[in-house]
Short mmCIF file of C-alpha atoms in Angstrom, two decimals:
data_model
loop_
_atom_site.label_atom_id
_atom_site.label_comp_id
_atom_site.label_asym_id
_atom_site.label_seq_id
_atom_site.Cartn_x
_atom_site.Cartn_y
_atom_site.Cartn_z
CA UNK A 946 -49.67 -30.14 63.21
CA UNK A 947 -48.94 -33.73 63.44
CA UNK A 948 -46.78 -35.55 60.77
CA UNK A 949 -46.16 -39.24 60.91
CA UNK A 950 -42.70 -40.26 59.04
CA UNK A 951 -44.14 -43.19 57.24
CA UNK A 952 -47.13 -41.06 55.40
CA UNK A 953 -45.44 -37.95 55.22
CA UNK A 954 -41.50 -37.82 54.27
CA UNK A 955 -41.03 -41.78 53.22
CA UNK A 956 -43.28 -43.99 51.41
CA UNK A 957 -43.72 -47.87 52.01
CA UNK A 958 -39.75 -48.74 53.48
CA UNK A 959 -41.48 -50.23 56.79
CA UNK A 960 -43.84 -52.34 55.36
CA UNK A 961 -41.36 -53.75 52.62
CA UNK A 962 -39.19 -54.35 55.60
CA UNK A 963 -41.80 -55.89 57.72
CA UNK A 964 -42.72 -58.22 54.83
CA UNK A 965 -39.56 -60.05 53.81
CA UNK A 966 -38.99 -60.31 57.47
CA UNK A 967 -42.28 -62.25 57.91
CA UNK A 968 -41.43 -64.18 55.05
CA UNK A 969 -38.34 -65.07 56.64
CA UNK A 970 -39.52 -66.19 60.08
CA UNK A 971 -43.28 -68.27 58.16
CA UNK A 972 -45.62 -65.45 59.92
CA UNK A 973 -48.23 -64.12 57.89
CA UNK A 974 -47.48 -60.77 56.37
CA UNK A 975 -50.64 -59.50 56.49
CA UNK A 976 -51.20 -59.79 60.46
CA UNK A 977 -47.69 -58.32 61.10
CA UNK A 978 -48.61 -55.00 59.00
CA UNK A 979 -51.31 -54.99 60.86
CA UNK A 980 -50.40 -54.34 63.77
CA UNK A 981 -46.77 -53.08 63.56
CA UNK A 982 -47.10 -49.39 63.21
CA UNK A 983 -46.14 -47.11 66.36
CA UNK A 984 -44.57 -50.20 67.62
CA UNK A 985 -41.00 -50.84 68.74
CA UNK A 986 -39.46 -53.77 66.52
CA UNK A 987 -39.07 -55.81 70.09
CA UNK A 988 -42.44 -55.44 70.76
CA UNK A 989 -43.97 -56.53 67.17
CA UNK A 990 -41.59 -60.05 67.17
CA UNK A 991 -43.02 -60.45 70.66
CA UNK A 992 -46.42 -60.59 69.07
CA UNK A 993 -45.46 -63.15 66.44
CA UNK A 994 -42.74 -65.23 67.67
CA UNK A 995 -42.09 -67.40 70.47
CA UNK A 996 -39.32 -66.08 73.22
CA UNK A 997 -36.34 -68.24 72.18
CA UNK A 998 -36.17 -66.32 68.99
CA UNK A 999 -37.00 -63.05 70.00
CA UNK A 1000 -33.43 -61.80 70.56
CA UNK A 1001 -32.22 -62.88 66.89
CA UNK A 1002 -35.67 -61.75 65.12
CA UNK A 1003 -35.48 -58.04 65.95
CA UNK A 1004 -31.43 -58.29 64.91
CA UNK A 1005 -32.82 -59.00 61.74
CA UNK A 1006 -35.88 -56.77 61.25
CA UNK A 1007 -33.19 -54.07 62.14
CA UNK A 1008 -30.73 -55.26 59.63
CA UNK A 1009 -33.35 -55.79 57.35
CA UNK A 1010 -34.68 -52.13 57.32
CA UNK A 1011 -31.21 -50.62 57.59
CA UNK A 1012 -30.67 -52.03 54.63
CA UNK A 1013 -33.32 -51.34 52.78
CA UNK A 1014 -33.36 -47.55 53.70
CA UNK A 1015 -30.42 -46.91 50.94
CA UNK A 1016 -33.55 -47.55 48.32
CA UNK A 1017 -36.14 -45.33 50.42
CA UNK A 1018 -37.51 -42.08 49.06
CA UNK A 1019 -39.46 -39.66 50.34
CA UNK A 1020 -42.77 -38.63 49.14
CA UNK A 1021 -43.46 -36.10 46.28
CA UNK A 1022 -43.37 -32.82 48.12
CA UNK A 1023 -41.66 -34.15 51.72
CA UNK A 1024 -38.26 -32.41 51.11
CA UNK A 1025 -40.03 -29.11 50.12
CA UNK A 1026 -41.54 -29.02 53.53
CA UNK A 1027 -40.44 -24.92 55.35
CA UNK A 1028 -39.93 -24.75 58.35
CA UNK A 1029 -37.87 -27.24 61.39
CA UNK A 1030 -39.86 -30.63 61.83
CA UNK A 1031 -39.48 -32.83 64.21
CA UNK A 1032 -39.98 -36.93 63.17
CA UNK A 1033 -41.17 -39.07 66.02
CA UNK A 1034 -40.68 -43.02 64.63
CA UNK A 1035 -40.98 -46.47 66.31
CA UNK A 1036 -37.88 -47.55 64.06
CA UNK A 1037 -34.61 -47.88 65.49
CA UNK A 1038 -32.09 -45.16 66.02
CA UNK A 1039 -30.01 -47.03 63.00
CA UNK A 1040 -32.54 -47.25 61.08
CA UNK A 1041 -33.97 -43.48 61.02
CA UNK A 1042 -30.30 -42.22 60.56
CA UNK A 1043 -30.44 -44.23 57.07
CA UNK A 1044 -32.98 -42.96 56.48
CA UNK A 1045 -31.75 -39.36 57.04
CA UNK A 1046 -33.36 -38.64 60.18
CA UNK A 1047 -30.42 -36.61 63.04
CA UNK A 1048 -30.87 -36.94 66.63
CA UNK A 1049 -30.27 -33.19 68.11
#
């Protein structure tokens, strides 16, 4: 069985994230959310940014969803689950830590 973190054990935390960052740096929300998901933060500013700010725009997608993982829940039911899962994410080590996720 295949579980994807973002549907499964935590709601909308990503594209909250996503969208005060593209707020932030005058892209269009809607074409980030797009095409963000299963992507590496790096590679989504790549797509939306030019190069000169490409170092400084992922520091701040990561600080943005580091943050914002204190006010993430999981899903009705996701902490119920039996059984040993394993979570395979596109979000940064950081960020999946706050959010609860271990590295083993």
């Amino acid at each position: 069985m295949h579980l994807a973190c973002r549907g499964v054990l935590f709601d909308v935390a990503a594209e909250r994230a996503w969208t005060r960052w593209a707020h932030e740096f005058g892209v269009d929300p809607g074409q980030v959310l797009r095409g963000m998901q299963g992507r590496r933060s790096a590679d989504t500013v790549r797509l939306h940014l030019p190069a000169v700010v490409h170092a400084h725009a992922v520091r701040r997608i990561d600080a943005i969803e580091i943050a914002d993982a204190g006010s993430t829940e999981p899903v009705p039911g996701a902490r119920g689950l039996p059984g040993t899962w394993a979570v395979v994410t596109s979000a940064s080590r950081p960020a999946s830590e706050r959010l609860g996720c271990r590295s083993q």
